[in-house]
């Protein structure tokens, strides 16, 4: 079979994995379609990449930030020229429909232009010193080599959320993208290189988490790690990085609730539920996986939601008219199957879907029916654990207060949505929902790049992407300039 063969990017050179191992990138809509062959790297490749990044840091950190930003700006422009091509590559390697992969590339373009602006900000502070003839200020400093581990569901947007702020702040990077979506990282970095990024400033090591991700986390010359993925792996990353006190930014799971009150615009709430639940085949960390319905509208909502869900067209995301693409791989299908079985065993009712699609055109891919589970109660596992597939649970409640309580009764806290026309309840929800993001009259998905992105509880460890990312990719240096020409002892010479 002929397909392109890709290599790691280390110090500006494209190199195979030292161990010679490779992995195939398959199209989840048609597993006979090989997108490409990529290196399956190990610790020795990571070590080489880190050493190239360390070398490049010596000069990159001295490039003025506005100049670094110009490279991002050019990369943003190149991405916009190649938007359609890169979106098609992305649908082919991970399945989501073309409209959504176009959106994913657009998110990277938005991030490029947003972060390029930071090149002329990166503000520090000045403050009066407590001593006379002494000047005090703080400045942002880059960290050094940073390690970035990225997921397959937003294979260009999420790498851009990490690479661009890291770069504008003066860091050099080693990125390990998910094994299911290496091509989109390759495309993103290709745009950076053509925009003028010097060799070694970004290095790519393709491979599996345990083989290539773990050595990156543990490498002593890597100064910080940014990870997006499951809470299970995030916990391992944090524990391993803790051994040498490495800062870690973790962006993990969700079990996001959309609450619909009796006074809501029902059609709008249905549009939101459909898009939030089944967009990206439910494979977003912001996906709507619980819909909380007030008793007055529950029956009406459920019948319309089920009818509209059954009409969704599942298929190859490159084909016109397809609403829902495949799941990314067979393991994700197994997870969806497993959770439907658990839910039914615990008393939930299957209202739509529930099964893999395996016949005819579906036979070569990893497809799962858009699935609705009714009669779900807050203590069931399906109401508490992340599925990361097209599986939505419906729960009912009496009072607004009860809805907030159910929404908050889980271990995650990423995104939440409330549909209502009652402004008082809207603001109460904004205050009381335990989540990093709350939408009013809009679905749980669709965050914009220039606001803080992240969650509370098991979703994250307090860091934010978007607005806030530069806080992670810089460290503060406090600077005192004494122009008194004498020894001034703080807290002593000026004591009262
Ligand atoms: C994710 O699912 O990991 O807010 C990121 C959204 C997208 C990003 C999702 N802009 O739904």
Short mmCIF file of C-alpha atoms and ligand atoms in Angstrom, two decimals:
data_model
loop_
_atom_site.label_atom_id
_atom_site.label_comp_id
_atom_site.label_asym_id
_atom_site.label_seq_id
_atom_site.Cartn_x
_atom_site.Cartn_y
_atom_site.Cartn_z
CA UNK A 1 0.00 0.00 0.00
CA UNK A 2 1.28 3.47 -0.74
CA UNK A 3 0.86 6.11 1.87
CA UNK A 4 3.03 8.97 3.07
CA UNK A 5 5.66 8.31 5.71
CA UNK A 6 6.28 10.99 8.31
CA UNK A 7 9.14 11.57 10.73
CA UNK A 8 9.76 13.27 14.05
CA UNK A 9 10.90 16.88 13.97
CA UNK A 10 14.05 17.28 16.04
CA UNK A 11 16.31 20.33 15.86
CA UNK A 12 14.83 21.29 12.47
CA UNK A 13 15.44 17.83 10.94
CA UNK A 14 12.86 15.17 10.07
CA UNK A 15 14.10 11.94 11.64
CA UNK A 16 12.71 8.41 12.05
CA UNK A 17 12.37 6.98 15.56
CA UNK A 18 15.76 5.75 16.75
CA UNK A 19 14.27 2.34 17.53
CA UNK A 20 12.87 2.15 13.97
CA UNK A 21 9.30 1.52 15.16
CA UNK A 22 6.33 3.02 13.33
CA UNK A 23 2.55 3.29 13.73
CA UNK A 24 -0.22 3.67 11.18
CA UNK A 25 -2.73 6.52 11.21
CA UNK A 26 -6.07 5.07 10.06
CA UNK A 27 -9.26 6.79 8.94
CA UNK A 28 -11.97 5.91 11.49
CA UNK A 29 -14.65 6.14 8.79
CA UNK A 30 -12.79 3.55 6.68
CA UNK A 31 -10.00 1.60 8.30
CA UNK A 32 -8.60 0.49 4.92
CA UNK A 33 -7.68 4.12 4.29
CA UNK A 34 -4.19 4.67 5.74
CA UNK A 35 -3.61 8.38 6.28
CA UNK A 36 0.09 7.87 6.90
CA UNK A 37 2.84 6.09 8.78
CA UNK A 38 4.36 7.89 11.75
CA UNK A 39 7.27 7.09 14.09
CA UNK A 40 6.49 5.26 17.32
CA UNK A 41 9.10 7.03 19.41
CA UNK A 42 10.74 6.15 22.70
CA UNK A 43 12.75 7.76 25.49
CA UNK A 44 15.86 8.21 23.32
CA UNK A 45 13.91 10.24 20.74
CA UNK A 46 12.44 12.36 23.52
CA UNK A 47 15.92 12.97 24.95
CA UNK A 48 17.17 14.12 21.55
CA UNK A 49 14.19 16.43 21.10
CA UNK A 50 14.60 17.93 24.57
CA UNK A 51 18.28 18.54 23.97
CA UNK A 52 17.49 20.29 20.63
CA UNK A 53 14.87 22.43 22.38
CA UNK A 54 17.31 23.29 25.15
CA UNK A 55 19.89 24.42 22.61
CA UNK A 56 17.32 26.53 20.73
CA UNK A 57 16.15 28.16 23.96
CA UNK A 58 19.49 29.96 24.34
CA UNK A 59 18.70 32.16 21.34
CA UNK A 60 14.86 32.04 21.15
CA UNK A 61 14.47 33.55 24.63
CA UNK A 62 16.43 36.60 23.43
CA UNK A 63 14.27 37.23 20.35
CA UNK A 64 12.03 40.21 21.20
CA UNK A 65 8.48 39.04 21.97
CA UNK A 66 6.87 41.23 19.24
CA UNK A 67 9.16 39.52 16.73
CA UNK A 68 8.21 36.08 18.04
CA UNK A 69 4.59 37.19 17.70
CA UNK A 70 5.07 38.08 14.03
CA UNK A 71 5.90 34.44 13.29
CA UNK A 72 2.61 33.42 14.93
CA UNK A 73 0.78 36.00 12.87
CA UNK A 74 2.26 34.62 9.65
CA UNK A 75 1.43 31.08 10.77
CA UNK A 76 -2.17 32.20 11.39
CA UNK A 77 -2.30 33.57 7.87
CA UNK A 78 -0.89 30.34 6.38
CA UNK A 79 -3.45 28.32 8.33
CA UNK A 80 -6.27 30.44 6.96
CA UNK A 81 -5.02 29.89 3.40
CA UNK A 82 -4.85 26.12 4.00
CA UNK A 83 -7.96 25.86 6.16
CA UNK A 84 -9.90 23.53 3.87
CA UNK A 85 -6.93 21.22 3.16
CA UNK A 86 -6.02 20.86 6.83
CA UNK A 87 -9.67 20.35 7.80
CA UNK A 88 -9.99 17.53 5.27
CA UNK A 89 -6.83 15.90 6.63
CA UNK A 90 -8.30 16.18 10.11
CA UNK A 91 -11.65 14.62 9.22
CA UNK A 92 -9.76 11.80 7.53
CA UNK A 93 -7.63 11.10 10.58
CA UNK A 94 -10.18 11.51 13.39
CA UNK A 95 -13.66 11.51 11.88
CA UNK A 96 -15.54 14.64 12.91
CA UNK A 97 -17.56 16.28 10.15
CA UNK A 98 -15.94 18.80 7.84
CA UNK A 99 -17.85 21.80 9.24
CA UNK A 100 -16.34 20.97 12.62
CA UNK A 101 -12.80 20.35 11.42
CA UNK A 102 -12.99 23.68 9.59
CA UNK A 103 -13.95 25.09 13.00
CA UNK A 104 -11.00 23.35 14.63
CA UNK A 105 -8.54 24.94 12.16
CA UNK A 106 -10.35 28.26 12.66
CA UNK A 107 -9.79 27.96 16.40
CA UNK A 108 -6.04 27.63 15.76
CA UNK A 109 -6.18 30.68 13.45
CA UNK A 110 -8.03 32.68 16.14
CA UNK A 111 -5.47 31.57 18.71
CA UNK A 112 -2.58 32.63 16.46
CA UNK A 113 -3.92 36.16 16.03
CA UNK A 114 -5.01 36.46 19.66
CA UNK A 115 -1.67 35.31 21.04
CA UNK A 116 0.30 37.36 18.50
CA UNK A 117 -1.21 40.40 20.23
CA UNK A 118 0.30 39.20 23.51
CA UNK A 119 3.73 39.77 21.97
CA UNK A 120 3.15 43.48 22.52
CA UNK A 121 1.73 43.03 26.01
CA UNK A 122 3.28 40.39 28.29
CA UNK A 123 2.92 43.06 30.94
CA UNK A 124 4.65 43.00 34.28
CA UNK A 125 4.15 45.50 37.09
CA UNK A 126 5.97 48.42 38.61
CA UNK A 127 5.32 49.33 42.22
CA UNK A 128 6.80 51.83 44.67
CA UNK A 129 9.62 50.46 46.79
CA UNK A 130 9.40 50.94 50.56
CA UNK A 131 12.87 52.50 50.40
CA UNK A 132 13.88 55.83 48.93
CA UNK A 133 15.76 55.91 45.63
CA UNK A 134 14.93 52.34 44.89
CA UNK A 135 12.90 51.11 41.91
CA UNK A 136 10.79 47.93 42.03
CA UNK A 137 9.22 45.96 39.19
CA UNK A 138 8.33 42.47 38.10
CA UNK A 139 8.93 40.99 34.65
CA UNK A 140 7.75 37.79 32.99
CA UNK A 141 10.48 35.28 32.14
CA UNK A 142 10.13 32.16 29.94
CA UNK A 143 10.45 28.79 31.66
CA UNK A 144 12.75 27.01 29.18
CA UNK A 145 11.81 23.75 27.46
CA UNK A 146 8.14 22.89 27.91
CA UNK A 147 6.54 19.51 27.16
CA UNK A 148 3.08 19.47 25.55
CA UNK A 149 0.87 16.38 25.42
CA UNK A 150 -2.26 16.83 23.33
CA UNK A 151 -5.46 14.86 22.59
CA UNK A 152 -7.11 13.67 19.38
CA UNK A 153 -10.49 15.40 19.66
CA UNK A 154 -9.25 18.93 18.83
CA UNK A 155 -6.03 17.92 17.10
CA UNK A 156 -5.10 21.37 15.82
CA UNK A 157 -6.92 23.75 18.18
CA UNK A 158 -5.56 22.26 21.41
CA UNK A 159 -1.92 22.07 20.23
CA UNK A 160 -2.31 25.73 19.19
CA UNK A 161 -3.64 26.65 22.68
CA UNK A 162 -0.40 25.32 24.09
CA UNK A 163 2.26 25.97 21.43
CA UNK A 164 1.38 29.58 20.62
CA UNK A 165 1.39 31.05 24.13
CA UNK A 166 4.44 28.95 25.07
CA UNK A 167 6.30 30.35 22.04
CA UNK A 168 5.30 33.99 22.39
CA UNK A 169 6.55 33.86 25.98
CA UNK A 170 9.98 32.68 24.74
CA UNK A 171 9.86 28.97 25.60
CA UNK A 172 10.90 26.17 23.29
CA UNK A 173 8.67 23.12 22.94
CA UNK A 174 8.56 19.38 22.57
CA UNK A 175 5.08 18.25 21.59
CA UNK A 176 3.76 14.67 21.75
CA UNK A 177 0.40 14.56 19.95
CA UNK A 178 -2.14 11.77 20.42
CA UNK A 179 -1.30 8.70 18.33
CA UNK A 180 -4.70 8.92 16.58
CA UNK A 181 -4.08 12.41 15.17
CA UNK A 182 -0.41 13.01 14.34
CA UNK A 183 -1.10 14.63 10.95
CA UNK A 184 -2.90 17.70 12.31
CA UNK A 185 0.06 18.52 14.59
CA UNK A 186 2.38 17.99 11.65
CA UNK A 187 0.29 20.44 9.59
CA UNK A 188 0.19 23.01 12.38
CA UNK A 189 3.94 22.90 12.92
CA UNK A 190 4.53 22.99 9.15
CA UNK A 191 2.73 26.36 9.11
CA UNK A 192 4.96 27.59 11.96
CA UNK A 193 8.12 26.51 10.16
CA UNK A 194 7.08 28.18 6.92
CA UNK A 195 6.23 31.29 8.93
CA UNK A 196 9.88 31.46 9.97
CA UNK A 197 10.16 29.54 13.23
CA UNK A 198 13.87 28.75 13.78
CA UNK A 199 15.03 25.08 14.01
CA UNK A 200 14.70 23.43 17.40
CA UNK A 201 12.14 25.89 18.77
CA UNK A 202 9.35 23.35 18.24
CA UNK A 203 10.13 19.64 18.13
CA UNK A 204 7.60 16.88 17.51
CA UNK A 205 7.90 13.40 18.92
CA UNK A 206 5.19 11.07 17.64
CA UNK A 207 4.27 7.97 19.59
CA UNK A 208 2.27 6.35 22.35
CA UNK A 209 1.74 7.86 25.79
CA UNK A 210 3.67 5.32 27.88
CA UNK A 211 6.61 5.22 25.41
CA UNK A 212 6.96 8.87 24.39
CA UNK A 213 4.71 10.88 26.74
CA UNK A 214 6.03 9.47 30.02
CA UNK A 215 9.74 10.17 29.28
CA UNK A 216 8.80 13.72 28.30
CA UNK A 217 7.05 14.25 31.64
CA UNK A 218 10.02 12.80 33.52
CA UNK A 219 12.85 14.48 31.63
CA UNK A 220 14.82 16.71 34.04
CA UNK A 221 15.40 19.42 31.40
CA UNK A 222 11.68 19.84 30.74
CA UNK A 223 10.57 22.74 32.92
CA UNK A 224 6.79 22.40 32.66
CA UNK A 225 4.17 20.08 31.23
CA UNK A 226 0.82 20.97 29.71
CA UNK A 227 -1.50 18.01 29.27
CA UNK A 228 -5.04 17.64 27.91
CA UNK A 229 -6.63 14.20 28.14
CA UNK A 230 -8.33 11.89 30.60
CA UNK A 231 -8.32 12.41 34.36
CA UNK A 232 -6.81 8.95 34.73
CA UNK A 233 -3.73 9.81 32.65
CA UNK A 234 -3.64 13.37 34.02
CA UNK A 235 -3.23 11.97 37.50
CA UNK A 236 -0.22 9.88 36.36
CA UNK A 237 1.29 12.94 34.65
CA UNK A 238 0.92 15.04 37.81
CA UNK A 239 2.41 12.33 40.02
CA UNK A 240 5.41 11.76 37.79
CA UNK A 241 6.06 15.47 37.32
CA UNK A 242 5.86 15.97 41.08
CA UNK A 243 9.07 13.98 41.54
CA UNK A 244 11.06 17.01 40.38
CA UNK A 245 8.51 19.72 41.24
CA UNK A 246 7.62 20.43 37.63
CA UNK A 247 4.63 22.73 37.11
CA UNK A 248 1.83 20.88 35.32
CA UNK A 249 -1.25 22.28 33.63
CA UNK A 250 -3.97 19.66 33.39
CA UNK A 251 -7.14 19.87 31.31
CA UNK A 252 -9.27 16.78 31.75
CA UNK A 253 -12.73 15.28 31.79
CA UNK A 254 -16.21 16.62 32.09
CA UNK A 255 -19.77 15.46 32.71
CA UNK A 256 -21.37 18.63 31.50
CA UNK A 257 -24.98 19.44 32.32
CA UNK A 258 -27.50 21.40 30.32
CA UNK A 259 -30.36 22.50 32.59
CA UNK A 260 -33.71 23.32 30.96
CA UNK A 261 -36.25 25.22 33.08
CA UNK A 262 -40.00 25.23 32.42
CA UNK A 263 -39.85 28.81 31.09
CA UNK A 264 -37.11 28.09 28.54
CA UNK A 265 -37.39 28.57 24.80
CA UNK A 266 -37.83 24.87 24.13
CA UNK A 267 -36.74 24.85 20.48
CA UNK A 268 -33.58 26.70 21.41
CA UNK A 269 -32.89 24.25 24.24
CA UNK A 270 -33.42 21.35 21.80
CA UNK A 271 -31.04 22.87 19.25
CA UNK A 272 -28.47 23.29 22.03
CA UNK A 273 -28.91 19.74 23.33
CA UNK A 274 -28.52 18.22 19.89
CA UNK A 275 -25.41 20.23 19.08
CA UNK A 276 -23.86 19.93 22.55
CA UNK A 277 -24.64 16.21 22.89
CA UNK A 278 -23.83 14.89 19.44
CA UNK A 279 -21.51 17.49 17.93
CA UNK A 280 -18.01 15.98 17.54
CA UNK A 281 -19.81 12.64 18.12
CA UNK A 282 -19.96 13.57 21.81
CA UNK A 283 -16.17 13.48 21.96
CA UNK A 284 -15.52 16.90 23.50
CA UNK A 285 -14.51 17.44 27.07
CA UNK A 286 -17.21 20.13 26.97
CA UNK A 287 -19.86 17.79 25.45
CA UNK A 288 -23.34 17.86 26.93
CA UNK A 289 -23.64 14.48 28.57
CA UNK A 290 -26.42 15.21 31.07
CA UNK A 291 -29.63 17.05 30.27
CA UNK A 292 -31.54 18.12 33.38
CA UNK A 293 -35.20 18.75 32.62
CA UNK A 294 -37.75 20.51 34.79
CA UNK A 295 -40.86 18.36 35.18
CA UNK A 296 -43.21 20.78 33.39
CA UNK A 297 -41.44 20.49 30.04
CA UNK A 298 -39.72 17.11 30.41
CA UNK A 299 -42.18 14.96 28.43
CA UNK A 300 -42.43 17.42 25.55
CA UNK A 301 -38.66 17.93 25.43
CA UNK A 302 -37.93 14.20 25.52
CA UNK A 303 -40.28 13.28 22.68
CA UNK A 304 -38.92 16.03 20.42
CA UNK A 305 -35.31 15.31 21.38
CA UNK A 306 -35.70 11.61 20.63
CA UNK A 307 -37.37 12.33 17.29
CA UNK A 308 -34.68 14.78 16.22
CA UNK A 309 -31.85 12.50 17.39
CA UNK A 310 -33.22 9.60 15.35
CA UNK A 311 -33.07 11.80 12.26
CA UNK A 312 -29.37 12.57 12.64
CA UNK A 313 -27.35 11.19 9.78
CA UNK A 314 -24.28 9.20 10.86
CA UNK A 315 -21.49 8.64 8.37
CA UNK A 316 -18.19 9.71 6.86
CA UNK A 317 -17.58 13.29 7.98
CA UNK A 318 -16.32 14.25 4.52
CA UNK A 319 -19.69 13.49 2.94
CA UNK A 320 -22.33 16.18 2.56
CA UNK A 321 -25.40 15.87 4.76
CA UNK A 322 -23.66 13.85 7.48
CA UNK A 323 -24.33 15.22 10.98
CA UNK A 324 -22.32 12.80 13.12
CA UNK A 325 -18.99 11.22 12.19
CA UNK A 326 -17.44 8.01 13.53
CA UNK A 327 -15.89 7.64 16.97
CA UNK A 328 -12.13 7.92 16.78
CA UNK A 329 -11.27 4.23 17.29
CA UNK A 330 -12.56 0.84 18.39
CA UNK A 331 -11.65 1.41 22.04
CA UNK A 332 -14.00 4.41 22.16
CA UNK A 333 -16.81 2.26 20.72
CA UNK A 334 -16.18 -0.27 23.48
CA UNK A 335 -16.46 2.50 26.09
CA UNK A 336 -19.77 3.72 24.67
CA UNK A 337 -21.10 0.13 24.58
CA UNK A 338 -19.91 -0.50 28.12
CA UNK A 339 -21.60 2.60 29.51
CA UNK A 340 -24.91 1.89 27.77
CA UNK A 341 -24.87 -1.58 29.36
CA UNK A 342 -24.01 -0.18 32.80
CA UNK A 343 -26.80 2.41 32.52
CA UNK A 344 -29.41 -0.16 31.50
CA UNK A 345 -28.35 -2.49 34.30
CA UNK A 346 -28.79 0.38 36.76
CA UNK A 347 -32.33 1.09 35.55
CA UNK A 348 -31.95 3.70 32.79
CA UNK A 349 -34.18 3.35 29.70
CA UNK A 350 -32.89 3.32 26.16
CA UNK A 351 -34.80 5.99 24.22
CA UNK A 352 -32.63 6.14 21.08
CA UNK A 353 -29.60 4.39 19.60
CA UNK A 354 -27.47 2.35 21.97
CA UNK A 355 -25.49 0.24 19.52
CA UNK A 356 -22.47 0.31 17.24
CA UNK A 357 -23.31 0.59 13.53
CA UNK A 358 -21.59 -2.27 11.74
CA UNK A 359 -23.47 -3.03 8.52
CA UNK A 360 -22.95 -1.89 4.93
CA UNK A 361 -20.97 1.33 4.61
CA UNK A 362 -20.43 1.32 8.37
CA UNK A 363 -18.59 -2.01 8.39
CA UNK A 364 -15.12 -0.53 7.80
CA UNK A 365 -15.43 2.22 10.39
CA UNK A 366 -16.05 2.78 14.08
CA UNK A 367 -19.57 4.19 14.22
CA UNK A 368 -21.99 4.40 17.15
CA UNK A 369 -25.63 5.43 17.08
CA UNK A 370 -26.51 8.74 18.72
CA UNK A 371 -27.85 7.46 22.01
CA UNK A 372 -30.31 8.80 24.58
CA UNK A 373 -30.77 7.26 28.01
CA UNK A 374 -33.91 8.28 29.92
CA UNK A 375 -34.96 7.82 33.58
CA UNK A 376 -31.40 8.45 34.72
CA UNK A 377 -30.94 9.35 38.38
CA UNK A 378 -28.04 11.36 39.82
CA UNK A 379 -26.38 8.42 41.56
CA UNK A 380 -26.14 6.16 38.49
CA UNK A 381 -22.67 5.77 37.00
CA UNK A 382 -23.94 7.07 33.65
CA UNK A 383 -24.80 10.34 35.42
CA UNK A 384 -21.36 10.65 37.01
CA UNK A 385 -18.67 9.18 34.72
CA UNK A 386 -17.41 10.54 31.42
CA UNK A 387 -18.25 8.46 28.33
CA UNK A 388 -16.65 10.59 25.60
CA UNK A 389 -19.07 9.34 22.98
CA UNK A 390 -22.52 10.10 21.53
CA UNK A 391 -24.37 9.09 24.70
CA UNK A 392 -26.64 11.59 26.46
CA UNK A 393 -28.45 11.03 29.77
CA UNK A 394 -31.76 12.64 30.70
CA UNK A 395 -32.57 13.47 34.32
CA UNK A 396 -35.64 15.21 35.74
CA UNK A 397 -36.03 17.67 38.62
CA UNK A 398 -38.73 19.72 40.40
CA UNK A 399 -37.07 22.93 41.53
CA UNK A 400 -34.31 25.16 40.23
CA UNK A 401 -32.38 24.62 43.48
CA UNK A 402 -32.57 20.86 42.96
CA UNK A 403 -31.21 21.24 39.43
CA UNK A 404 -28.17 23.16 40.66
CA UNK A 405 -27.62 20.51 43.31
CA UNK A 406 -27.75 17.68 40.74
CA UNK A 407 -25.51 19.58 38.33
CA UNK A 408 -22.93 20.04 41.09
CA UNK A 409 -23.18 16.50 42.48
CA UNK A 410 -20.37 15.11 40.30
CA UNK A 411 -16.59 15.07 40.53
CA UNK A 412 -16.05 17.12 37.35
CA UNK A 413 -16.59 20.82 36.74
CA UNK A 414 -15.87 21.97 33.19
CA UNK A 415 -18.92 23.34 31.38
CA UNK A 416 -22.57 23.96 32.25
CA UNK A 417 -25.55 25.48 30.45
CA UNK A 418 -28.86 26.90 31.67
CA UNK A 419 -31.86 27.57 29.45
CA UNK A 420 -34.29 30.05 30.98
CA UNK A 421 -35.79 33.50 30.44
CA UNK A 422 -35.54 34.33 34.15
CA UNK A 423 -32.62 36.70 34.62
CA UNK A 424 -32.52 36.18 38.39
CA UNK A 425 -32.15 32.44 38.01
CA UNK A 426 -29.56 32.94 35.27
CA UNK A 427 -27.36 35.01 37.57
CA UNK A 428 -27.93 32.65 40.49
CA UNK A 429 -26.75 29.77 38.30
CA UNK A 430 -23.71 31.73 37.15
CA UNK A 431 -22.81 32.15 40.80
CA UNK A 432 -23.67 28.66 42.06
CA UNK A 433 -22.76 26.18 39.30
CA UNK A 434 -19.42 24.55 40.12
CA UNK A 435 -17.76 24.75 36.71
CA UNK A 436 -15.11 26.68 34.83
CA UNK A 437 -17.63 27.69 32.16
CA UNK A 438 -21.35 28.55 32.37
CA UNK A 439 -23.47 29.32 29.32
CA UNK A 440 -26.89 30.96 29.50
CA UNK A 441 -29.20 29.98 26.63
CA UNK A 442 -26.34 28.39 24.68
CA UNK A 443 -24.96 24.83 24.65
CA UNK A 444 -22.09 23.56 26.81
CA UNK A 445 -19.72 23.49 23.82
CA UNK A 446 -18.22 26.38 21.87
CA UNK A 447 -15.73 28.20 24.07
CA UNK A 448 -13.86 31.09 22.43
CA UNK A 449 -10.07 31.26 22.57
CA UNK A 450 -9.66 34.61 24.34
CA UNK A 451 -11.52 33.67 27.53
CA UNK A 452 -10.10 31.44 30.25
CA UNK A 453 -10.69 27.75 29.42
CA UNK A 454 -10.57 25.11 32.12
CA UNK A 455 -12.49 23.62 34.97
CA UNK A 456 -12.73 22.92 38.66
CA UNK A 457 -12.70 19.72 40.74
CA UNK A 458 -11.41 16.66 38.81
CA UNK A 459 -11.43 18.58 35.52
CA UNK A 460 -8.22 20.45 36.15
CA UNK A 461 -5.61 21.60 38.59
CA UNK A 462 -6.36 25.30 38.52
CA UNK A 463 -4.59 26.46 35.38
CA UNK A 464 -6.36 27.99 32.41
CA UNK A 465 -5.77 28.00 28.67
CA UNK A 466 -6.81 30.98 26.55
CA UNK A 467 -6.72 34.04 28.79
CA UNK A 468 -4.41 32.91 31.57
CA UNK A 469 -2.11 30.69 29.50
CA UNK A 470 0.73 33.18 29.66
CA UNK A 471 0.62 32.89 33.44
CA UNK A 472 1.47 29.22 33.05
CA UNK A 473 4.18 29.66 30.41
CA UNK A 474 6.07 32.39 32.28
CA UNK A 475 7.55 32.78 35.69
CA UNK A 476 7.88 36.05 37.56
CA UNK A 477 11.15 37.76 38.25
CA UNK A 478 11.07 40.59 40.80
CA UNK A 479 13.66 43.26 40.12
CA UNK A 480 14.95 45.93 42.54
CA UNK A 481 17.19 48.73 41.32
CA UNK A 482 18.75 50.72 44.14
CA UNK A 483 20.02 54.11 42.99
CA UNK A 484 20.75 55.53 46.46
CA UNK A 485 24.41 54.51 46.35
CA UNK A 486 24.24 53.18 49.87
CA UNK A 487 23.26 49.95 51.59
CA UNK A 488 19.55 50.13 52.37
CA UNK A 489 18.21 47.32 54.53
CA UNK A 490 14.58 46.53 53.79
CA UNK A 491 12.32 46.10 56.83
CA UNK A 492 15.15 47.47 59.05
CA UNK A 493 16.37 50.91 57.93
CA UNK A 494 12.85 52.06 57.24
CA UNK A 495 11.21 50.51 60.31
CA UNK A 496 8.93 52.78 62.36
C1 LIG B 1 -12.22 19.93 24.25
O1 LIG B 1 -13.24 19.30 24.10
O2 LIG B 1 -11.21 19.38 24.74
O3 LIG B 1 -15.44 24.75 23.83
C2 LIG B 1 -12.05 21.34 23.81
C3 LIG B 1 -15.40 23.89 22.95
C4 LIG B 1 -14.22 23.90 22.01
C5 LIG B 1 -13.03 23.29 22.65
C6 LIG B 1 -13.29 21.95 23.24
N1 LIG B 1 -13.92 25.24 21.61
O4 LIG B 1 -16.27 23.05 22.85
#
